PDB file of C-alpha atoms in Angstrom:
ATOM      1  CA  MET F 142      76.599 239.332 200.951  1.00  0.00           C
ATOM      2  CA  ALA F 143      79.582 241.521 201.792  1.00  0.00           C
ATOM      3  CA  ASP F 144      80.976 238.812 204.085  1.00  0.00           C
ATOM      4  CA  LYS F 145      80.743 236.240 201.294  1.00  0.00           C
ATOM      5  CA  GLU F 146      82.501 238.593 198.909  1.00  0.00           C
ATOM      6  CA  THR F 147      85.220 239.241 201.495  1.00  0.00           C
ATOM      7  CA  ASP F 148      85.673 235.507 202.082  1.00  0.00           C
ATOM      8  CA  SER F 149      85.879 234.888 198.345  1.00  0.00           C
ATOM      9  CA  SER F 150      88.400 237.685 197.879  1.00  0.00           C
ATOM     10  CA  GLY F 151      90.536 236.371 200.724  1.00  0.00           C
ATOM     11  CA  PHE F 152      90.460 232.840 199.300  1.00  0.00           C
ATOM     12  CA  LEU F 153      91.491 234.009 195.848  1.00  0.00           C
ATOM     13  CA  ARG F 154      94.332 236.086 197.284  1.00  0.00           C
ATOM     14  CA  ALA F 155      95.578 233.093 199.301  1.00  0.00           C
ATOM     15  CA  GLN F 156      95.460 230.922 196.173  1.00  0.00           C
ATOM     16  CA  SER F 157      97.362 233.569 194.224  1.00  0.00           C
ATOM     17  CA  LEU F 158     100.068 233.855 196.881  1.00  0.00           C
ATOM     18  CA  THR F 159     100.428 230.067 197.034  1.00  0.00           C
ATOM     19  CA  SER F 160     100.805 229.891 193.249  1.00  0.00           C
ATOM     20  CA  MET F 161     103.410 232.652 193.354  1.00  0.00           C
ATOM     21  CA  ALA F 162     105.385 230.819 196.033  1.00  0.00           C
ATOM     22  CA  GLN F 163     105.162 227.568 194.072  1.00  0.00           C
ATOM     23  CA  ARG F 164     106.444 229.191 190.888  1.00  0.00           C
ATOM     24  CA  GLU F 165     109.336 230.782 192.771  1.00  0.00           C
ATOM     25  CA  ILE F 166     110.397 227.490 194.362  1.00  0.00           C
ATOM     26  CA  GLU F 167     110.194 225.755 190.986  1.00  0.00           C
ATOM     27  CA  ARG F 168     112.320 228.503 189.417  1.00  0.00           C
ATOM     28  CA  LEU F 169     114.952 228.251 192.140  1.00  0.00           C
ATOM     29  CA  VAL F 170     115.132 224.485 191.682  1.00  0.00           C
ATOM     30  CA  MET F 171     115.256 224.565 187.873  1.00  0.00           C
ATOM     31  CA  GLU F 172     117.943 227.255 187.827  1.00  0.00           C
ATOM     32  CA  GLY F 173     120.088 225.351 190.307  1.00  0.00           C
ATOM     33  CA  HIS F 174     119.763 227.709 193.272  1.00  0.00           C
ATOM     34  CA  TYR F 175     118.522 224.772 195.335  1.00  0.00           C
ATOM     35  CA  SER F 176     120.464 221.528 195.238  1.00  0.00           C
ATOM     36  CA  PRO F 177     119.008 218.017 195.714  1.00  0.00           C
ATOM     37  CA  GLY F 178     118.802 217.274 199.427  1.00  0.00           C
ATOM     38  CA  GLU F 179     118.935 220.940 200.436  1.00  0.00           C
ATOM     39  CA  ARG F 180     116.448 222.200 203.017  1.00  0.00           C
ATOM     40  CA  ILE F 181     114.063 225.001 202.042  1.00  0.00           C
ATOM     41  CA  ASN F 182     114.002 227.767 204.626  1.00  0.00           C
ATOM     42  CA  GLU F 183     110.290 228.610 204.556  1.00  0.00           C
ATOM     43  CA  ASN F 184     110.648 231.712 206.729  1.00  0.00           C
ATOM     44  CA  ALA F 185     113.455 233.149 204.608  1.00  0.00           C
ATOM     45  CA  LEU F 186     111.554 232.466 201.395  1.00  0.00           C
ATOM     46  CA  ALA F 187     108.378 234.032 202.775  1.00  0.00           C
ATOM     47  CA  THR F 188     110.326 237.139 203.814  1.00  0.00           C
ATOM     48  CA  ARG F 189     111.970 237.344 200.397  1.00  0.00           C
ATOM     49  CA  LEU F 190     108.572 237.176 198.681  1.00  0.00           C
ATOM     50  CA  GLY F 191     106.970 239.587 201.145  1.00  0.00           C
ATOM     51  CA  ILE F 192     104.262 237.118 202.181  1.00  0.00           C
ATOM     52  CA  SER F 193     103.381 235.065 205.247  1.00  0.00           C
ATOM     53  CA  ARG F 194     104.690 231.551 205.761  1.00  0.00           C
ATOM     54  CA  GLY F 195     101.272 229.977 205.100  1.00  0.00           C
ATOM     55  CA  PRO F 196     101.298 230.225 201.278  1.00  0.00           C
ATOM     56  CA  VAL F 197     104.887 228.944 201.202  1.00  0.00           C
ATOM     57  CA  ARG F 198     103.867 225.943 203.283  1.00  0.00           C
ATOM     58  CA  GLU F 199     100.911 225.226 200.994  1.00  0.00           C
ATOM     59  CA  ALA F 200     103.153 225.544 197.938  1.00  0.00           C
ATOM     60  CA  CYS F 201     105.554 223.011 199.440  1.00  0.00           C
ATOM     61  CA  ARG F 202     102.690 220.563 200.010  1.00  0.00           C
ATOM     62  CA  THR F 203     101.694 220.852 196.357  1.00  0.00           C
ATOM     63  CA  LEU F 204     105.273 220.376 195.187  1.00  0.00           C
ATOM     64  CA  ALA F 205     105.624 217.356 197.460  1.00  0.00           C
ATOM     65  CA  ALA F 206     102.612 215.780 195.742  1.00  0.00           C
ATOM     66  CA  GLN F 207     104.330 216.452 192.393  1.00  0.00           C
ATOM     67  CA  GLY F 208     107.531 214.788 193.565  1.00  0.00           C
ATOM     68  CA  LEU F 209     109.742 217.882 193.538  1.00  0.00           C
ATOM     69  CA  VAL F 210     110.246 218.207 197.304  1.00  0.00           C
ATOM     70  CA  GLN F 211     110.010 215.913 200.294  1.00  0.00           C
ATOM     71  CA  LEU F 212     108.279 216.734 203.572  1.00  0.00           C
ATOM     72  CA  ILE F 213     110.094 215.182 206.540  1.00  0.00           C
ATOM     73  CA  PRO F 214     108.171 215.457 209.854  1.00  0.00           C
ATOM     74  CA  ASN F 215     109.940 217.515 212.528  1.00  0.00           C
ATOM     75  CA  ARG F 216     112.752 218.350 210.102  1.00  0.00           C
ATOM     76  CA  GLY F 217     111.274 220.433 207.306  1.00  0.00           C
ATOM     77  CA  VAL F 218     111.013 220.533 203.536  1.00  0.00           C
ATOM     78  CA  PHE F 219     113.868 219.241 201.408  1.00  0.00           C
ATOM     79  CA  ILE F 220     114.558 219.208 197.686  1.00  0.00           C
ATOM     80  CA  ARG F 221     114.032 215.646 196.604  1.00  0.00           C
ATOM     81  CA  VAL F 222     117.058 213.519 195.804  1.00  0.00           C
ATOM     82  CA  ILE F 223     116.540 211.479 192.641  1.00  0.00           C
ATOM     83  CA  THR F 224     118.575 208.275 192.512  1.00  0.00           C
ATOM     84  CA  GLU F 225     119.643 206.618 189.278  1.00  0.00           C
ATOM     85  CA  GLU F 226     116.930 203.983 189.710  1.00  0.00           C
ATOM     86  CA  ASP F 227     114.317 206.672 190.355  1.00  0.00           C
ATOM     87  CA  ALA F 228     115.465 208.532 187.255  1.00  0.00           C
ATOM     88  CA  LYS F 229     115.305 205.411 185.079  1.00  0.00           C
ATOM     89  CA  SER F 230     111.707 204.849 186.166  1.00  0.00           C
ATOM     90  CA  VAL F 231     110.782 208.458 185.455  1.00  0.00           C
ATOM     91  CA  TYR F 232     112.424 208.312 182.029  1.00  0.00           C
ATOM     92  CA  GLU F 233     110.483 205.134 181.155  1.00  0.00           C
ATOM     93  CA  VAL F 234     107.115 206.636 182.115  1.00  0.00           C
ATOM     94  CA  ARG F 235     107.998 209.862 180.313  1.00  0.00           C
ATOM     95  CA  ALA F 236     108.936 207.885 177.185  1.00  0.00           C
ATOM     96  CA  GLY F 237     105.522 206.220 177.145  1.00  0.00           C
ATOM     97  CA  LEU F 238     103.704 209.523 177.514  1.00  0.00           C
ATOM     98  CA  PHE F 239     105.829 211.266 174.901  1.00  0.00           C
ATOM     99  CA  GLY F 240     105.320 208.410 172.466  1.00  0.00           C
ATOM    100  CA  TYR F 241     101.577 208.486 173.020  1.00  0.00           C
ATOM    101  CA  CYS F 242     101.655 212.220 172.346  1.00  0.00           C
ATOM    102  CA  GLY F 243     103.221 211.408 168.991  1.00  0.00           C
ATOM    103  CA  MET F 244     100.358 209.057 168.156  1.00  0.00           C
ATOM    104  CA  LEU F 245      97.843 211.775 168.978  1.00  0.00           C
ATOM    105  CA  LEU F 246      99.637 214.399 166.921  1.00  0.00           C
ATOM    106  CA  ALA F 247     100.339 212.287 163.834  1.00  0.00           C
ATOM    107  CA  GLY F 248      96.813 212.675 162.567  1.00  0.00           C
ATOM    108  CA  ARG F 249      96.243 216.305 163.444  1.00  0.00           C
ATOM    109  CA  ILE F 250      99.472 218.309 163.353  1.00  0.00           C
ATOM    110  CA  THR F 251      99.369 221.249 160.939  1.00  0.00           C
ATOM    111  CA  ARG F 252     101.942 222.466 158.445  1.00  0.00           C
ATOM    112  CA  ALA F 253     102.366 225.636 160.485  1.00  0.00           C
ATOM    113  CA  GLN F 254     103.146 223.588 163.596  1.00  0.00           C
ATOM    114  CA  LEU F 255     105.660 221.476 161.694  1.00  0.00           C
ATOM    115  CA  ASP F 256     107.305 224.641 160.375  1.00  0.00           C
ATOM    116  CA  HIS F 257     107.623 225.961 163.935  1.00  0.00           C
ATOM    117  CA  LEU F 258     109.239 222.716 165.094  1.00  0.00           C
ATOM    118  CA  GLU F 259     111.678 222.811 162.184  1.00  0.00           C
ATOM    119  CA  LEU F 260     112.643 226.378 163.100  1.00  0.00           C
ATOM    120  CA  LEU F 261     113.418 225.263 166.660  1.00  0.00           C
ATOM    121  CA  ILE F 262     115.507 222.395 165.295  1.00  0.00           C
ATOM    122  CA  GLU F 263     117.551 224.828 163.229  1.00  0.00           C
ATOM    123  CA  GLN F 264     118.122 227.001 166.302  1.00  0.00           C
ATOM    124  CA  MET F 265     119.280 223.942 168.257  1.00  0.00           C
ATOM    125  CA  GLU F 266     121.540 222.893 165.384  1.00  0.00           C
ATOM    126  CA  VAL F 267     123.382 226.208 165.508  1.00  0.00           C
ATOM    127  CA  ALA F 268     123.741 225.976 169.289  1.00  0.00           C
ATOM    128  CA  ALA F 269     124.868 222.326 169.180  1.00  0.00           C
ATOM    129  CA  ASN F 270     127.534 223.080 166.554  1.00  0.00           C
ATOM    130  CA  ALA F 271     128.844 225.814 168.841  1.00  0.00           C
ATOM    131  CA  SER F 272     128.566 223.571 171.934  1.00  0.00           C
ATOM    132  CA  ASP F 273     126.448 226.364 173.399  1.00  0.00           C
ATOM    133  CA  PHE F 274     124.277 224.732 176.057  1.00  0.00           C
ATOM    134  CA  ASP F 275     122.801 228.057 177.196  1.00  0.00           C
ATOM    135  CA  ARG F 276     121.296 228.579 173.737  1.00  0.00           C
ATOM    136  CA  TYR F 277     120.441 224.949 173.089  1.00  0.00           C
ATOM    137  CA  TYR F 278     118.559 224.187 176.297  1.00  0.00           C
ATOM    138  CA  PRO F 279     115.763 226.805 176.084  1.00  0.00           C
ATOM    139  CA  ALA F 280     114.991 225.825 172.486  1.00  0.00           C
ATOM    140  CA  ASN F 281     115.025 222.161 173.509  1.00  0.00           C
ATOM    141  CA  LEU F 282     112.523 222.810 176.291  1.00  0.00           C
ATOM    142  CA  THR F 283     110.331 224.822 173.932  1.00  0.00           C
ATOM    143  CA  PHE F 284     110.409 222.001 171.353  1.00  0.00           C
ATOM    144  CA  HIS F 285     109.201 219.402 173.852  1.00  0.00           C
ATOM    145  CA  ASP F 286     106.674 221.692 175.516  1.00  0.00           C
ATOM    146  CA  PHE F 287     105.220 222.643 172.132  1.00  0.00           C
ATOM    147  CA  LEU F 288     104.684 218.986 171.222  1.00  0.00           C
ATOM    148  CA  ILE F 289     103.088 218.108 174.552  1.00  0.00           C
ATOM    149  CA  SER F 290     100.824 221.157 174.566  1.00  0.00           C
ATOM    150  CA  ALA F 291      99.752 220.470 170.972  1.00  0.00           C
ATOM    151  CA  SER F 292      98.362 217.107 172.100  1.00  0.00           C
ATOM    152  CA  GLY F 293      95.385 218.946 173.608  1.00  0.00           C
ATOM    153  CA  ASN F 294      95.262 216.437 176.482  1.00  0.00           C
ATOM    154  CA  GLU F 295      95.503 218.496 179.685  1.00  0.00           C
ATOM    155  CA  ARG F 296      96.019 215.501 181.972  1.00  0.00           C
ATOM    156  CA  LEU F 297      98.876 214.277 179.777  1.00  0.00           C
ATOM    157  CA  VAL F 298     100.388 217.776 179.831  1.00  0.00           C
ATOM    158  CA  ARG F 299     100.269 218.026 183.644  1.00  0.00           C
ATOM    159  CA  THR F 300     101.645 214.543 184.211  1.00  0.00           C
ATOM    160  CA  TYR F 301     104.441 215.006 181.681  1.00  0.00           C
ATOM    161  CA  HIS F 302     105.507 218.326 183.221  1.00  0.00           C
ATOM    162  CA  ASP F 303     105.584 216.758 186.690  1.00  0.00           C
ATOM    163  CA  LEU F 304     107.978 214.109 185.354  1.00  0.00           C
ATOM    164  CA  VAL F 305     110.179 216.715 183.679  1.00  0.00           C
ATOM    165  CA  ARG F 306     110.421 218.666 186.936  1.00  0.00           C
ATOM    166  CA  GLN F 307     111.626 215.536 188.712  1.00  0.00           C
ATOM    167  CA  LEU F 308     114.261 214.884 186.069  1.00  0.00           C
ATOM    168  CA  HIS F 309     115.578 218.424 186.538  1.00  0.00           C
ATOM    169  CA  LEU F 310     116.742 217.234 189.963  1.00  0.00           C
ATOM    170  CA  PHE F 311     118.753 214.483 188.325  1.00  0.00           C
ATOM    171  CA  ARG F 312     120.207 216.017 185.191  1.00  0.00           C
ATOM    172  CA  THR F 313     123.012 218.525 185.303  1.00  0.00           C
ATOM    173  CA  ARG F 314     124.630 220.787 182.760  1.00  0.00           C
ATOM    174  CA  GLY F 315     127.667 218.520 182.739  1.00  0.00           C
ATOM    175  CA  LEU F 316     125.622 215.659 181.325  1.00  0.00           C
ATOM    176  CA  VAL F 317     125.073 217.460 178.028  1.00  0.00           C
ATOM    177  CA  SER F 318     128.055 217.491 175.688  1.00  0.00           C
ATOM    178  CA  GLY F 319     128.262 218.936 172.201  1.00  0.00           C
ATOM    179  CA  ASP F 320     127.960 215.438 170.716  1.00  0.00           C
ATOM    180  CA  GLY F 321     124.968 214.723 172.948  1.00  0.00           C
ATOM    181  CA  MET F 322     123.188 217.832 171.734  1.00  0.00           C
ATOM    182  CA  LYS F 323     123.855 216.885 168.105  1.00  0.00           C
ATOM    183  CA  ALA F 324     122.578 213.342 168.625  1.00  0.00           C
ATOM    184  CA  SER F 325     119.484 214.637 170.385  1.00  0.00           C
ATOM    185  CA  ASN F 326     118.767 217.048 167.560  1.00  0.00           C
ATOM    186  CA  ARG F 327     119.039 214.277 164.972  1.00  0.00           C
ATOM    187  CA  GLU F 328     116.316 212.537 166.962  1.00  0.00           C
ATOM    188  CA  HIS F 329     114.276 215.755 166.886  1.00  0.00           C
ATOM    189  CA  ARG F 330     114.440 215.653 163.091  1.00  0.00           C
ATOM    190  CA  GLU F 331     113.151 212.076 163.059  1.00  0.00           C
ATOM    191  CA  ILE F 332     110.277 213.129 165.337  1.00  0.00           C
ATOM    192  CA  VAL F 333     109.221 215.849 162.911  1.00  0.00           C
ATOM    193  CA  ALA F 334     109.610 213.462 159.958  1.00  0.00           C
ATOM    194  CA  GLY F 335     107.451 210.897 161.737  1.00  0.00           C
ATOM    195  CA  LEU F 336     104.752 213.453 162.446  1.00  0.00           C
ATOM    196  CA  ALA F 337     104.882 214.820 158.902  1.00  0.00           C
ATOM    197  CA  SER F 338     104.414 211.283 157.532  1.00  0.00           C
ATOM    198  CA  ARG F 339     101.090 211.020 159.430  1.00  0.00           C
ATOM    199  CA  ASP F 340     102.236 207.552 160.516  1.00  0.00           C
ATOM    200  CA  ALA F 341     101.135 207.151 164.151  1.00  0.00           C
ATOM    201  CA  GLN F 342     103.417 204.189 164.828  1.00  0.00           C
ATOM    202  CA  ARG F 343     106.459 205.935 163.373  1.00  0.00           C
ATOM    203  CA  ALA F 344     105.685 209.054 165.404  1.00  0.00           C
ATOM    204  CA  PHE F 345     105.251 206.989 168.573  1.00  0.00           C
ATOM    205  CA  LYS F 346     108.573 205.211 168.033  1.00  0.00           C
ATOM    206  CA  ALA F 347     110.487 208.412 167.246  1.00  0.00           C
ATOM    207  CA  MET F 348     109.216 210.228 170.334  1.00  0.00           C
ATOM    208  CA  HIS F 349     109.458 207.223 172.661  1.00  0.00           C
ATOM    209  CA  ASP F 350     112.960 206.330 171.510  1.00  0.00           C
ATOM    210  CA  HIS F 351     114.129 209.940 171.843  1.00  0.00           C
ATOM    211  CA  VAL F 352     113.408 209.928 175.587  1.00  0.00           C
ATOM    212  CA  ILE F 353     115.028 206.507 176.039  1.00  0.00           C
ATOM    213  CA  ALA F 354     118.108 207.721 174.167  1.00  0.00           C
ATOM    214  CA  GLY F 355     118.219 210.737 176.467  1.00  0.00           C
ATOM    215  CA  ARG F 356     118.098 208.390 179.441  1.00  0.00           C
ATOM    216  CA  ASP F 357     120.967 206.338 178.036  1.00  0.00           C
ATOM    217  CA  ARG F 358     123.069 209.446 177.393  1.00  0.00           C
ATOM    218  CA  ALA F 359     122.504 210.665 180.947  1.00  0.00           C
ATOM    219  CA  MET F 360     123.349 207.291 182.492  1.00  0.00           C
ATOM    220  CA  GLY F 361     126.372 206.912 180.261  1.00  0.00           C
ATOM    221  CA  ALA F 362     127.676 210.326 181.251  1.00  0.00           C
ATOM    222  CA  ILE F 363     127.283 209.472 184.937  1.00  0.00           C
ATOM    223  CA  ALA F 364     129.100 206.172 184.483  1.00  0.00           C
ATOM    224  CA  HIS F 365     131.906 207.923 182.612  1.00  0.00           C
ATOM    225  CA  ALA F 366     132.227 210.608 185.282  1.00  0.00           C
ATOM    226  CA  GLY F 367     132.486 207.947 187.986  1.00  0.00           C
ATOM    227  CA  SER F 368     135.117 205.884 186.197  1.00  0.00           C
TER     228      SER F 368
END
């Protein structure tokens, strides 16, 4: 009995360490400490976290399955490089999922939830008017995460978040201008209006089109920067 308890305890600890390593790698990627194409030094990361290399390796395998990193035999683990074509595909799948979320929510969203979304929109409006990306971006993430989580569909939530992580490798701060933030927030208002109307098709269109518009803004910014 004691051996089984010891084995169980060891397994849970290993799982916990792997989750910790995964969260840390995700944080480093999202905050820009790792760049696309950069190699992850597993030994250095393990030392920094005060753990063995095993959990870091397992975390990298999980993140590879999610599309955030790439495992190259005999070379190591690298932050995935997302091409424009890759990004377009991810945006299109994300648009479908986000639109479907709108259909689910149209018939069940509460007044309290709508009020919370409107509060986030007001916060983003202030930030957009000040061209303050550092204030706008967290509220923007919260707005989208709140909608997805409210769907109640755990598989949709996991898949959507995997797509968002991949797009973090493609988007940069420079792609978001003051005008882009304002345009995005106008789309946020239409999303809330669509949900408040209880019209599933309107909600689908507002949420689907918002992601596609975000794709077009990102691609347009890249084209402008390269001209």
